[in-house]
Amino acid sequence: MVARPARRGGDVRAALTGYAFSAPYLILFLVFLALPILASLVLSFTDFSLGDLTAPLGAPFIGLQNYAKLFSDDNFRQAALNTAYFTVVGLIATTVLGLVAALGLNRALGRLRSVFRVGYYLPTVTSIVAIAVIWRFLLDPNFGLINGALKQIGISGPNWLGNPTLAMPCIIAMAVWRNLGNVMVLFLAGLQGIPEDVYEAARIDGATPWRELLRITLPMLRPTLLFVAVITSIGYLQLFEEPFIMTQGGPLNKTLSVSMYMYREGFSYFHLGYASSIGYVLFVVIAAVTALQFRLLRND
Amino acid sequence: MATTTTTAAKTAIAAGRTGGRESAALRRSLIYIGYTIGLVLVAGPFVWMVAGAFKTAPELHRIVPTFLPAEPTLDNFNTLFQKLNFPLYFLNSAVVAFFVVGANLLFCSMLGYALTKLHFPGRDKIFLLVMATLMVPSTVTLVPLFVLMSAIGLVNTYAGLILPFAAGPFGVFLMRQFIGSIPDDLIEAARIDGASELRIFRSVVMPLCGTPLATLGIFTFLASWNNFLWPLVVSTSERMYTLPVGVATFSIGQHSSDYGTLMAGSVLLVAPVLIVFLLLQRYFTQGIAMTGIKG
Amino acid sequence: MRSSARAINCLAVLALVLTACGTSSTSNTSSGPVTLTMWAMGDEGDKLPTSDAMQAFKKANPNITVNVTAIPWGVAHDKLVTAVAGRQTPDLSLMGTTWMGEFGKIGVLDQVPSSVSKSDFYSGAWDAVVVNGKAVGVPWYVDTRTLFYRTDLAQKAGINSAPQTWNDLMKLAQAYKASGSQYGIYLQSNDDQEWLPFLYSAGGDVMQNGKFTLDSQASVKSLTEWVKYFQQGLTPKSEAQGFDVTQTFTSGATPMFISGPWQISTLLKSDPQITGKWAVARVPKDQSSTSWAGGGDLAVFKNSQHRDAAWKLVQFLAQREQQISWFKTINDLPAVKAAWQDPALSGDQNLKVYGDQLTTTKAPPAIAEWTEIDKSINDWLEKASAGQVTPAQAAAGMQQAATSLHKP
């Protein structure tokens, strides 16, 4: 009887302490992350432009017009195609190569394993801006290392980033190069989680290494595979820095990505409403792709 | 007949065994060679960058490029430091990274503590809300954030560069995970001793969080140091450029084939990260094992 | 409308909580020392701080410090737009002439003081700074495009005079290629500043009487002529970012190109082996020889706390002597007519060509959406150059894009 009110008082105090500890994070989180996500949706129904910044309340509401315009916009269609191309090819190449690298590293290389792991991981931690700048120099048709090396063996190399067919594959190659290590390290962690006795049992049954891979390793790696696929596609769908620095979206808009198109519409021409609708479509696509991957790769 | 067959079979088996050992050794060295070639491919662009940073302009524009600098020079770095404002960009990047890391360490562990060791209504909903934003791409918030920053006059300020990244969901996930594993008894004991929650947080919980804090700190530092799109938008004048914005801006336009300066700038951009990575790489492995999230 | 208003209201209110971290406060205009922030693009930005003109200004105005921020042309427009949006504009800035319509109409530029005399400037240059009947900038330099060609290689190919007509140009390009050059000319497949001289010379224009005329017969004709160079392999089909035409001109790989006056000093300073082996000529004519007109204007922002000091600098840079001095620094053509009488300009054969070309030029329309329209035109030009669309389709595409982007 006596204890109760005291406890209730304690509850209030505990609750207040809880909120006090959460407050600094939550205020920043709500203002700078949660709210903008909602505001983005609202903005996408308006014709918000440069003049509206001084009087944001006056931005005209135009319903679904931005979205309607998106579907008849050739540039957006091109950007969506390019982004899909980049994501699909990049994702497959990164995952397969990362898995192969991890499998080899997991089995074969004793003491040198950590050297290779650190080495392969290196590009992942470095700035994409720096890497894009370096690769642009590597691929320079006249002064770059690649065409220089080709010249040594008598081949006149192509104009990599200036060629509409080659530019995107170059950007994909660079993305694979940069993310391979990260994916490999993730797979390595996943492989180390597979108990050794499962393999031993299989070996007693006379399984070949190939069957081991198909029957044991891959199924057991499913959660890792899911994780790799999700974070890699989220990252790839937001392609921006590489074309921004290496090609400016050209040649012939063949490397224009959705994020870049959004940036251009938003911050070159200040069609903020339209840019928001592009951003929101990208968001929905990312959410859908993630959900799809969960469906396909989830254990049962 | 029978004996010959068995002997033959035995020799065959023996041969097969040594052959197996040989082929295993061969396969092993092939794998080594393969991985070493891979390592060369990974390191190549970085070596090309460093070499380029020390080459003279005529050498960089030679029709058949040299790999290593023929006459090493510091000219490119001089250009960065004397003609361009690279020290300023470097300082801006460092200031922003410092505050972003500090804010994340403090605020994420506070929330992590509240979410696991304090009881209050709505606690689990808060966690779900935060986690729901973990996968939201930054492109979605770009435009409204700019509108917001413009409305409150924070465009082109340190606050404008820092605040959107001062409270990331990843840190909450990590800290909640770790603080949750600290035994409740430890905290209850301190409470019984009459310690305030702030004190418990400061002198009981935080000292135990060395590893996750280091991991979070490193990942946040990398993300902040390499961050590009938001700083590009919000730093309208050179005064507020961070290093990636400075390098990218320099690489577009009339200097786009000034590879020497660009490579020197890239060296400055990459070097701090590589140093942090190589010195502290055990935290990376732990961080990846714990969460798998990249920087 | 209401929900959008409410959301933005929310944004603002929540945000106010954080304004404590606020911005730097503004300082008052006074007679004390003043620091001006000025943005300048490209080579202008690189060279202005140490130029004689700027030194002279500092000597004459010891209490004014000028901080010049150099911004590449490629990002300058975006940076200016976001600066306006974030109310973080510099005190003054160099502007591309084609941006004046856009920024003038938003009303962020200060009106030119009455002491600036319109008659000092080339009238075409002055027209570009007038928006809604008010001058919002002062022309700093003028710019146009002419043809650069290698005289030594032309002689080798059996041609001894400058190309006068489209036909001559085509013949010379073919002759260069036949006599061993990799290409005959360098035309940038996605830059309308090199195509517009063809359009204007064919008698066409971007806009006439408030309507776009990008699908006119003259337009199709000029595109057809333009595309021929790409089809016949007379010019590189594509080039990477950062392509440097000076180098390929020097090596002889592209013995002709169309560019601006700054190339004169670049070429004079490049490989001495080609000194005296090249010349400048007016753009080849069809109906006429009419080139693109552009340039740089100096504008002061209304938000500036130091407008008087900023205008002082602008007026200083527009003086005859400073125009000549600036020309000597960077070869930007003076916008002030009187500066052209100086021997530094009147005595130079190549510059005479520029002076001559300047008398017949056209400028793109001063409309707010020009930056976007310009980008679409470039995209269609690139498609036509690559052979993806016919010249007629490109012309129709340009017309359609321009019409839909322009809000009169």
Short mmCIF file of C-alpha atoms in Angstrom, two decimals, chain A residues 11 14-15 17-22 24-26 28-33 36-37 39-40 43 48 53 100-105 107-112 115-131 133-138 140 142-145 148 151-152 177-179 182 184-186 189 227 230-231 234 238 240-241 244-245 248 259 262-263 266-267 270 272 275-276 279-280 282-283 286 290, chain B residues 28 31-32 34-39 41-43 45-46 48-49 52 60-65 67 107-108 110-111 113-114 118-122 126 129-130 133 135-150 152 154 163-164 166-169 172 197-198 201 219 222 226 228-229 232-233 244 247-248 251-252 256-257 259 262-263 266 269-270 273-274 277-278 281 284-285 288-289 291-295:
data_model
loop_
_atom_site.label_atom_id
_atom_site.label_comp_id
_atom_site.label_asym_id
_atom_site.label_seq_id
_atom_site.Cartn_x
_atom_site.Cartn_y
_atom_site.Cartn_z
CA ASP A 11 8.07 5.23 -12.67
CA ALA A 14 12.43 6.65 -14.58
CA ALA A 15 10.36 7.63 -17.59
CA THR A 17 15.20 9.93 -17.20
CA GLY A 18 14.54 7.69 -20.20
CA TYR A 19 13.24 10.59 -22.25
CA ALA A 20 16.08 12.80 -21.12
CA PHE A 21 18.60 10.26 -22.33
CA SER A 22 16.77 9.83 -25.63
CA PRO A 24 19.36 14.73 -27.81
CA TYR A 25 19.38 11.94 -30.34
CA LEU A 26 15.68 12.05 -31.05
CA LEU A 28 18.29 15.63 -34.22
CA PHE A 29 16.84 12.48 -35.68
CA LEU A 30 13.33 13.86 -36.06
CA VAL A 31 14.34 17.23 -37.45
CA PHE A 32 17.07 16.16 -39.83
CA LEU A 33 16.05 12.66 -40.85
CA PRO A 36 12.76 15.48 -44.32
CA ILE A 37 11.59 12.03 -45.40
CA ALA A 39 8.64 16.62 -46.30
CA SER A 40 10.09 15.05 -49.41
CA LEU A 43 7.33 18.60 -51.75
CA PHE A 48 8.49 24.25 -55.50
CA LEU A 53 12.30 29.63 -50.82
CA VAL A 100 34.89 -16.53 -55.26
CA ALA A 101 37.53 -14.44 -53.53
CA ALA A 102 36.12 -15.34 -50.12
CA LEU A 103 35.91 -19.07 -50.88
CA GLY A 104 39.52 -19.21 -51.91
CA LEU A 105 40.66 -17.12 -49.02
CA ARG A 107 40.20 -22.46 -47.61
CA ALA A 108 43.58 -22.03 -49.01
CA LEU A 109 45.61 -19.27 -47.61
CA GLY A 110 46.79 -19.66 -44.06
CA ARG A 111 48.93 -16.86 -42.81
CA LEU A 112 48.66 -14.57 -45.80
CA VAL A 115 47.25 -9.54 -45.81
CA PHE A 116 44.89 -10.23 -48.67
CA ARG A 117 41.86 -9.35 -46.62
CA VAL A 118 43.25 -5.97 -45.65
CA GLY A 119 44.54 -5.34 -49.15
CA TYR A 120 41.28 -6.15 -50.89
CA TYR A 121 39.31 -4.13 -48.39
CA LEU A 122 41.39 -0.99 -48.92
CA PRO A 123 39.40 0.60 -51.79
CA THR A 124 36.17 0.30 -49.80
CA VAL A 125 37.27 2.75 -47.15
CA THR A 126 38.65 5.38 -49.50
CA SER A 127 36.65 8.30 -50.85
CA ILE A 128 34.69 7.65 -54.04
CA VAL A 129 35.62 11.14 -55.15
CA ALA A 130 39.32 10.33 -54.99
CA ILE A 131 38.78 6.98 -56.68
CA VAL A 133 39.39 11.09 -60.08
CA ILE A 134 42.13 8.44 -60.11
CA TRP A 135 40.20 6.20 -62.48
CA ARG A 136 39.48 9.04 -64.83
CA PHE A 137 43.23 9.55 -65.07
CA LEU A 138 43.83 5.78 -65.49
CA ASP A 140 42.44 8.93 -70.01
CA ASN A 142 46.07 9.85 -74.17
CA PHE A 143 47.82 10.05 -70.83
CA GLY A 144 46.26 7.19 -68.90
CA LEU A 145 47.99 4.07 -67.69
CA GLY A 148 49.69 3.61 -72.29
CA LYS A 151 50.23 1.11 -76.70
CA GLN A 152 53.28 -0.83 -75.50
CA TRP A 177 36.84 -2.94 -57.97
CA ARG A 178 35.87 -0.71 -55.07
CA ASN A 179 33.26 -2.93 -53.42
CA ASN A 182 33.75 -5.35 -48.67
CA MET A 184 34.50 -10.58 -49.72
CA VAL A 185 34.97 -9.74 -46.04
CA LEU A 186 31.25 -10.19 -45.43
CA ALA A 189 32.54 -13.82 -41.94
CA PHE A 227 22.67 -8.95 -46.59
CA VAL A 230 20.56 -5.65 -49.99
CA ILE A 231 23.35 -3.27 -49.02
CA ILE A 234 20.93 0.10 -52.04
CA GLN A 238 22.12 5.66 -55.58
CA PHE A 240 26.10 9.54 -58.19
CA GLU A 241 29.74 10.43 -57.59
CA PHE A 244 29.36 13.23 -61.66
CA ILE A 245 33.14 13.27 -61.67
CA GLN A 248 29.04 14.33 -66.11
CA SER A 259 20.52 10.50 -58.44
CA MET A 262 17.70 14.48 -59.42
CA TYR A 263 20.68 16.61 -58.47
CA GLY A 266 17.07 20.14 -58.06
CA PHE A 267 20.26 22.11 -57.80
CA PHE A 270 15.94 24.40 -58.92
CA LEU A 272 12.74 21.21 -56.16
CA ALA A 275 13.50 16.64 -57.90
CA SER A 276 11.64 15.45 -54.81
CA GLY A 279 13.96 11.10 -55.12
CA TYR A 280 10.75 9.53 -53.92
CA LEU A 282 14.04 6.11 -56.20
CA PHE A 283 13.14 5.55 -52.55
CA ILE A 286 14.90 0.80 -53.30
CA THR A 290 14.93 -4.71 -50.75
CA ARG B 28 47.79 -23.81 -53.85
CA ILE B 31 45.68 -19.63 -55.87
CA TYR B 32 48.52 -17.60 -54.36
CA GLY B 34 45.80 -15.43 -58.46
CA TYR B 35 45.37 -13.53 -55.22
CA THR B 36 48.66 -11.71 -55.70
CA ILE B 37 47.58 -10.59 -59.16
CA GLY B 38 44.32 -9.44 -57.58
CA LEU B 39 46.26 -7.50 -54.98
CA LEU B 41 45.08 -4.82 -59.45
CA VAL B 42 43.70 -3.41 -56.22
CA ALA B 43 46.87 -1.54 -55.32
CA PRO B 45 45.39 2.65 -58.98
CA PHE B 46 46.71 3.83 -55.62
CA TRP B 48 49.37 5.32 -59.95
CA MET B 49 47.85 8.09 -57.82
CA GLY B 52 51.18 10.87 -60.43
CA LEU B 60 52.05 13.67 -66.98
CA HIS B 61 51.25 14.70 -70.52
CA ARG B 62 53.74 12.47 -72.22
CA ILE B 63 52.08 10.43 -74.94
CA VAL B 64 53.57 7.22 -73.62
CA PRO B 65 53.00 7.55 -69.87
CA PHE B 67 54.63 4.57 -64.40
CA PHE B 107 24.02 10.60 -28.50
CA CYS B 108 23.89 7.05 -29.82
CA MET B 110 22.82 7.67 -24.55
CA LEU B 111 19.92 6.40 -26.57
CA TYR B 113 21.47 3.06 -22.76
CA ALA B 114 17.92 4.38 -22.53
CA LEU B 118 15.77 2.43 -18.67
CA HIS B 119 12.04 1.79 -18.73
CA PHE B 120 9.66 4.30 -20.23
CA PRO B 121 6.55 4.25 -22.40
CA GLY B 122 7.16 4.16 -26.15
CA ILE B 126 11.33 4.63 -30.72
CA LEU B 129 11.19 4.14 -35.80
CA VAL B 130 14.95 4.66 -35.77
CA THR B 133 15.21 4.78 -41.37
CA MET B 135 17.70 1.77 -45.14
CA VAL B 136 16.42 5.16 -46.32
CA PRO B 137 18.68 6.47 -49.06
CA SER B 138 20.19 9.87 -48.44
CA THR B 139 18.99 11.09 -51.84
CA VAL B 140 15.43 11.21 -50.53
CA THR B 141 16.18 13.75 -47.86
CA LEU B 142 18.51 15.87 -49.97
CA VAL B 143 16.01 18.39 -51.29
CA PRO B 144 13.89 18.92 -48.13
CA LEU B 145 17.04 19.16 -46.03
CA PHE B 146 18.26 21.92 -48.27
CA VAL B 147 14.92 23.72 -48.00
CA LEU B 148 15.11 23.36 -44.22
CA MET B 149 18.68 24.60 -44.01
CA SER B 150 17.84 27.49 -46.23
CA ILE B 152 16.90 28.46 -40.88
CA LEU B 154 22.32 27.22 -42.02
CA LEU B 163 23.70 18.43 -38.00
CA PRO B 164 22.18 16.05 -40.59
CA ALA B 166 25.02 14.01 -35.95
CA ALA B 167 22.53 11.24 -35.17
CA GLY B 168 22.76 8.19 -37.39
CA PRO B 169 20.65 5.04 -36.99
CA VAL B 172 21.93 3.27 -32.21
CA GLU B 197 21.60 7.37 -13.97
CA LEU B 198 23.97 9.94 -15.48
CA PHE B 201 26.07 5.88 -17.68
CA PHE B 219 32.95 4.00 -39.25
CA LEU B 222 35.07 7.32 -42.59
CA ASN B 226 34.18 10.57 -47.54
CA PHE B 228 30.12 14.06 -50.77
CA LEU B 229 26.58 14.77 -51.96
CA LEU B 232 28.40 19.52 -52.31
CA VAL B 233 24.93 20.97 -52.00
CA PRO B 244 35.95 15.78 -51.39
CA VAL B 247 38.82 17.86 -55.15
CA ALA B 248 35.63 17.23 -57.16
CA SER B 251 38.32 18.18 -61.27
CA ILE B 252 35.47 19.71 -63.26
CA SER B 256 40.10 18.72 -65.42
CA SER B 257 43.27 17.51 -67.10
CA TYR B 259 46.22 15.46 -63.25
CA LEU B 262 44.34 16.22 -58.86
CA MET B 263 46.47 13.26 -57.83
CA SER B 266 43.54 12.66 -53.94
CA LEU B 269 41.98 12.86 -49.37
CA VAL B 270 42.94 9.19 -49.14
CA VAL B 273 41.70 7.25 -44.16
CA LEU B 274 44.37 4.72 -45.05
CA PHE B 277 42.39 1.94 -41.53
CA LEU B 278 45.80 0.33 -41.29
CA GLN B 281 41.93 -2.45 -38.80
CA PHE B 284 36.95 -2.96 -38.82
CA THR B 285 36.95 -6.72 -38.73
CA ILE B 288 31.98 -6.10 -39.91
CA ALA B 289 31.54 -9.23 -37.89
CA THR B 291 27.02 -5.67 -38.24
CA GLY B 292 28.44 -5.96 -41.68
CA ILE B 293 27.91 -2.32 -42.46
CA LYS B 294 30.55 -0.60 -44.51
CA GLY B 295 31.93 2.85 -44.01
#
